[in-house]
Amino acid sequence: MKQDQRAPFVAALERARETAYPPGEYVGQESFVLAGEIRELAGRAGIGPGVSVLDMCCGVAGPGRLITAEFGCHYRGVDYSASSLEIARELSGDLRCRFDEARIPPLPDDTVEVVLLLETMLAFADKRTLLGEVARALEPGGRFAFTVEEGGPLTPAERDGMPDADTVWPIELAKLTDLLTDVDLKVTWQAECTESHAATATALLHAYLGDAARIAGHVGRRGLDELVAAHELWAGWLSSGRMRKFAIVAEKL
């Protein structure tokens, strides 16, 4: 699913998503990460009252709204999908959230205390350039808080089977650590979340299949088929160990 096509899926998938996540763990996210994992990552990154946060590829900003409401940070979400940002603004209400439409990289010129990237590291083939931009955007001592899909490159067969495979670029953990070091970012905390994300991917797959007719009515049969195909692959990859998921905080030296 291309980023500028996300917004039509929001209403179509909302009911299925609400049933797929464990109680209290769905906060409008468009990914496998749980609300508890978002809170843990935010806390480990030192997000709190008045802390400036730049959320890259925020989409409709479910996680951003959560941390703004609960942690009292100064939140700025950036995404290139205008329709997703329109939804984000509407759902934010009176929360202290700012949203800007832009392609990443580059990042905005202003420096911040925390850069957040949830469930979207995968979409960047050139991670060296991305991480260099993150480091530039952080104040000294600033934190980069993110999730990452860990694994080797897709095989030709995997790439043929994955919808929008041009946005699926996993990375091995050792290589990622080297890239972070190269731009003076030091890992200060990491936790594996493969098991919980495998369960979420599987639950979402079942929920989408259970609501297939209604979803297809909103996004078309092709949209449904691609959604199901992607979740079948992710559920299998995460369950088998082909891919692993990590939450990581790295500090700017």
PDB file of N, CA, C and O in Angstrom, residues 13-49:
ATOM      1  N   LEU A  13     -10.473  -0.320   7.718  1.00  0.00           N
ATOM      2  CA  LEU A  13      -9.806  -1.301   8.567  1.00  0.00           C
ATOM      3  C   LEU A  13     -10.037  -1.088  10.054  1.00  0.00           C
ATOM      4  O   LEU A  13      -9.648  -1.935  10.867  1.00  0.00           O
ATOM      5  N   GLU A  14     -10.654   0.011  10.411  1.00  0.00           N
ATOM      6  CA  GLU A  14     -10.773   0.361  11.827  1.00  0.00           C
ATOM      7  C   GLU A  14     -11.450  -0.738  12.643  1.00  0.00           C
ATOM      8  O   GLU A  14     -10.970  -1.124  13.711  1.00  0.00           O
ATOM      9  N   ARG A  15     -12.560  -1.249  12.158  1.00  0.00           N
ATOM     10  CA  ARG A  15     -13.307  -2.252  12.929  1.00  0.00           C
ATOM     11  C   ARG A  15     -12.481  -3.515  13.129  1.00  0.00           C
ATOM     12  O   ARG A  15     -12.418  -4.070  14.239  1.00  0.00           O
ATOM     13  N   ALA A  16     -11.805  -3.971  12.071  1.00  0.00           N
ATOM     14  CA  ALA A  16     -10.982  -5.170  12.178  1.00  0.00           C
ATOM     15  C   ALA A  16      -9.815  -4.944  13.125  1.00  0.00           C
ATOM     16  O   ALA A  16      -9.465  -5.818  13.930  1.00  0.00           O
ATOM     17  N   ARG A  17      -9.192  -3.782  13.040  1.00  0.00           N
ATOM     18  CA  ARG A  17      -8.063  -3.485  13.922  1.00  0.00           C
ATOM     19  C   ARG A  17      -8.494  -3.457  15.388  1.00  0.00           C
ATOM     20  O   ARG A  17      -7.776  -3.941  16.263  1.00  0.00           O
ATOM     21  N   GLU A  18      -9.630  -2.893  15.652  1.00  0.00           N
ATOM     22  CA  GLU A  18     -10.101  -2.822  17.036  1.00  0.00           C
ATOM     23  C   GLU A  18     -10.298  -4.208  17.636  1.00  0.00           C
ATOM     24  O   GLU A  18     -10.106  -4.405  18.842  1.00  0.00           O
ATOM     25  N   THR A  19     -10.677  -5.177  16.809  1.00  0.00           N
ATOM     26  CA  THR A  19     -10.896  -6.533  17.329  1.00  0.00           C
ATOM     27  C   THR A  19      -9.608  -7.343  17.407  1.00  0.00           C
ATOM     28  O   THR A  19      -9.542  -8.316  18.160  1.00  0.00           O
ATOM     29  N   ALA A  20      -8.581  -6.945  16.642  1.00  0.00           N
ATOM     30  CA  ALA A  20      -7.369  -7.762  16.549  1.00  0.00           C
ATOM     31  C   ALA A  20      -6.418  -7.549  17.718  1.00  0.00           C
ATOM     32  O   ALA A  20      -5.754  -8.488  18.160  1.00  0.00           O
ATOM     33  N   TYR A  21      -6.331  -6.346  18.223  1.00  0.00           N
ATOM     34  CA  TYR A  21      -5.371  -6.050  19.280  1.00  0.00           C
ATOM     35  C   TYR A  21      -5.893  -6.497  20.642  1.00  0.00           C
ATOM     36  O   TYR A  21      -7.112  -6.506  20.880  1.00  0.00           O
ATOM     37  N   PRO A  22      -4.991  -6.836  21.557  1.00  0.00           N
ATOM     38  CA  PRO A  22      -5.427  -7.135  22.927  1.00  0.00           C
ATOM     39  C   PRO A  22      -6.125  -5.917  23.533  1.00  0.00           C
ATOM     40  O   PRO A  22      -5.898  -4.778  23.095  1.00  0.00           O
ATOM     41  N   PRO A  23      -6.977  -6.122  24.545  1.00  0.00           N
ATOM     42  CA  PRO A  23      -7.692  -4.994  25.158  1.00  0.00           C
ATOM     43  C   PRO A  23      -6.742  -3.882  25.604  1.00  0.00           C
ATOM     44  O   PRO A  23      -5.720  -4.134  26.239  1.00  0.00           O
ATOM     45  N   GLY A  24      -7.081  -2.666  25.212  1.00  0.00           N
ATOM     46  CA  GLY A  24      -6.304  -1.505  25.605  1.00  0.00           C
ATOM     47  C   GLY A  24      -5.056  -1.254  24.793  1.00  0.00           C
ATOM     48  O   GLY A  24      -4.357  -0.257  25.028  1.00  0.00           O
ATOM     49  N   GLU A  25      -4.756  -2.109  23.804  1.00  0.00           N
ATOM     50  CA  GLU A  25      -3.501  -1.978  23.063  1.00  0.00           C
ATOM     51  C   GLU A  25      -3.658  -1.294  21.708  1.00  0.00           C
ATOM     52  O   GLU A  25      -2.662  -1.014  21.043  1.00  0.00           O
ATOM     53  N   TYR A  26      -4.885  -1.016  21.300  1.00  0.00           N
ATOM     54  CA  TYR A  26      -5.092  -0.333  20.022  1.00  0.00           C
ATOM     55  C   TYR A  26      -5.378   1.143  20.273  1.00  0.00           C
ATOM     56  O   TYR A  26      -6.317   1.502  20.984  1.00  0.00           O
ATOM     57  N   VAL A  27      -4.534   2.008  19.687  1.00  0.00           N
ATOM     58  CA  VAL A  27      -4.691   3.453  19.864  1.00  0.00           C
ATOM     59  C   VAL A  27      -4.658   4.173  18.506  1.00  0.00           C
ATOM     60  O   VAL A  27      -4.275   5.330  18.428  1.00  0.00           O
ATOM     61  N   GLY A  28      -5.071   3.464  17.463  1.00  0.00           N
ATOM     62  CA  GLY A  28      -5.083   4.070  16.142  1.00  0.00           C
ATOM     63  C   GLY A  28      -3.809   3.863  15.351  1.00  0.00           C
ATOM     64  O   GLY A  28      -3.625   4.474  14.295  1.00  0.00           O
ATOM     65  N   GLN A  29      -2.924   2.979  15.823  1.00  0.00           N
ATOM     66  CA  GLN A  29      -1.694   2.708  15.077  1.00  0.00           C
ATOM     67  C   GLN A  29      -2.000   1.930  13.803  1.00  0.00           C
ATOM     68  O   GLN A  29      -2.976   1.207  13.718  1.00  0.00           O
ATOM     69  N   GLU A  30      -1.122   2.081  12.816  1.00  0.00           N
ATOM     70  CA  GLU A  30      -1.281   1.421  11.517  1.00  0.00           C
ATOM     71  C   GLU A  30      -0.194   0.364  11.344  1.00  0.00           C
ATOM     72  O   GLU A  30       0.374   0.223  10.265  1.00  0.00           O
ATOM     73  N   SER A  31       0.080  -0.391  12.381  1.00  0.00           N
ATOM     74  CA  SER A  31       1.249  -1.265  12.384  1.00  0.00           C
ATOM     75  C   SER A  31       1.041  -2.380  13.397  1.00  0.00           C
ATOM     76  O   SER A  31      -0.064  -2.579  13.901  1.00  0.00           O
ATOM     77  N   PHE A  32       2.115  -3.099  13.709  1.00  0.00           N
ATOM     78  CA  PHE A  32       2.048  -4.213  14.652  1.00  0.00           C
ATOM     79  C   PHE A  32       2.393  -3.803  16.080  1.00  0.00           C
ATOM     80  O   PHE A  32       2.216  -4.595  17.004  1.00  0.00           O
ATOM     81  N   VAL A  33       2.910  -2.616  16.288  1.00  0.00           N
ATOM     82  CA  VAL A  33       3.356  -2.202  17.613  1.00  0.00           C
ATOM     83  C   VAL A  33       2.159  -2.013  18.547  1.00  0.00           C
ATOM     84  O   VAL A  33       1.098  -1.544  18.128  1.00  0.00           O
ATOM     85  N   LEU A  34       2.319  -2.388  19.800  1.00  0.00           N
ATOM     86  CA  LEU A  34       1.251  -2.277  20.794  1.00  0.00           C
ATOM     87  C   LEU A  34       1.374  -0.974  21.575  1.00  0.00           C
ATOM     88  O   LEU A  34       2.460  -0.402  21.681  1.00  0.00           O
ATOM     89  N   ALA A  35       0.262  -0.533  22.153  1.00  0.00           N
ATOM     90  CA  ALA A  35       0.279   0.704  22.940  1.00  0.00           C
ATOM     91  C   ALA A  35       1.285   0.618  24.079  1.00  0.00           C
ATOM     92  O   ALA A  35       2.000   1.581  24.362  1.00  0.00           O
ATOM     93  N   GLY A  36       1.357  -0.531  24.751  1.00  0.00           N
ATOM     94  CA  GLY A  36       2.312  -0.688  25.834  1.00  0.00           C
ATOM     95  C   GLY A  36       3.745  -0.559  25.364  1.00  0.00           C
ATOM     96  O   GLY A  36       4.607  -0.027  26.083  1.00  0.00           O
ATOM     97  N   GLU A  37       4.025  -1.030  24.155  1.00  0.00           N
ATOM     98  CA  GLU A  37       5.369  -0.910  23.593  1.00  0.00           C
ATOM     99  C   GLU A  37       5.687   0.535  23.222  1.00  0.00           C
ATOM    100  O   GLU A  37       6.837   0.984  23.363  1.00  0.00           O
ATOM    101  N   ILE A  38       4.690   1.264  22.766  1.00  0.00           N
ATOM    102  CA  ILE A  38       4.881   2.688  22.474  1.00  0.00           C
ATOM    103  C   ILE A  38       5.219   3.438  23.756  1.00  0.00           C
ATOM    104  O   ILE A  38       6.144   4.260  23.793  1.00  0.00           O
ATOM    105  N   ARG A  39       4.487   3.161  24.811  1.00  0.00           N
ATOM    106  CA  ARG A  39       4.757   3.821  26.099  1.00  0.00           C
ATOM    107  C   ARG A  39       6.156   3.477  26.609  1.00  0.00           C
ATOM    108  O   ARG A  39       6.871   4.353  27.110  1.00  0.00           O
ATOM    109  N   GLU A  40       6.539   2.221  26.498  1.00  0.00           N
ATOM    110  CA  GLU A  40       7.861   1.800  26.952  1.00  0.00           C
ATOM    111  C   GLU A  40       8.956   2.515  26.171  1.00  0.00           C
ATOM    112  O   GLU A  40       9.931   3.023  26.747  1.00  0.00           O
ATOM    113  N   LEU A  41       8.824   2.571  24.858  1.00  0.00           N
ATOM    114  CA  LEU A  41       9.818   3.226  24.027  1.00  0.00           C
ATOM    115  C   LEU A  41       9.892   4.719  24.342  1.00  0.00           C
ATOM    116  O   LEU A  41      10.992   5.289  24.441  1.00  0.00           O
ATOM    117  N   ALA A  42       8.741   5.343  24.516  1.00  0.00           N
ATOM    118  CA  ALA A  42       8.716   6.776  24.844  1.00  0.00           C
ATOM    119  C   ALA A  42       9.399   7.046  26.175  1.00  0.00           C
ATOM    120  O   ALA A  42      10.172   7.998  26.311  1.00  0.00           O
ATOM    121  N   GLY A  43       9.119   6.204  27.162  1.00  0.00           N
ATOM    122  CA  GLY A  43       9.748   6.379  28.461  1.00  0.00           C
ATOM    123  C   GLY A  43      11.254   6.188  28.386  1.00  0.00           C
ATOM    124  O   GLY A  43      12.020   6.953  28.989  1.00  0.00           O
ATOM    125  N   ARG A  44      11.702   5.178  27.674  1.00  0.00           N
ATOM    126  CA  ARG A  44      13.135   4.911  27.542  1.00  0.00           C
ATOM    127  C   ARG A  44      13.846   6.033  26.795  1.00  0.00           C
ATOM    128  O   ARG A  44      15.039   6.268  27.011  1.00  0.00           O
ATOM    129  N   ALA A  45      13.121   6.733  25.931  1.00  0.00           N
ATOM    130  CA  ALA A  45      13.700   7.838  25.178  1.00  0.00           C
ATOM    131  C   ALA A  45      13.651   9.155  25.939  1.00  0.00           C
ATOM    132  O   ALA A  45      14.111  10.187  25.419  1.00  0.00           O
ATOM    133  N   GLY A  46      13.113   9.139  27.145  1.00  0.00           N
ATOM    134  CA  GLY A  46      13.058  10.350  27.941  1.00  0.00           C
ATOM    135  C   GLY A  46      12.012  11.344  27.498  1.00  0.00           C
ATOM    136  O   GLY A  46      12.117  12.541  27.767  1.00  0.00           O
ATOM    137  N   ILE A  47      10.980  10.874  26.822  1.00  0.00           N
ATOM    138  CA  ILE A  47       9.884  11.762  26.438  1.00  0.00           C
ATOM    139  C   ILE A  47       9.079  12.112  27.686  1.00  0.00           C
ATOM    140  O   ILE A  47       8.710  11.236  28.465  1.00  0.00           O
ATOM    141  N   GLY A  48       8.836  13.398  27.865  1.00  0.00           N
ATOM    142  CA  GLY A  48       8.106  13.864  29.035  1.00  0.00           C
ATOM    143  C   GLY A  48       7.562  15.257  28.790  1.00  0.00           C
ATOM    144  O   GLY A  48       7.604  15.770  27.655  1.00  0.00           O
ATOM    145  N   PRO A  49       7.047  15.921  29.825  1.00  0.00           N
ATOM    146  CA  PRO A  49       6.464  17.259  29.661  1.00  0.00           C
ATOM    147  C   PRO A  49       7.437  18.234  29.017  1.00  0.00           C
ATOM    148  O   PRO A  49       8.572  18.389  29.467  1.00  0.00           O
TER     149      PRO A  49
END
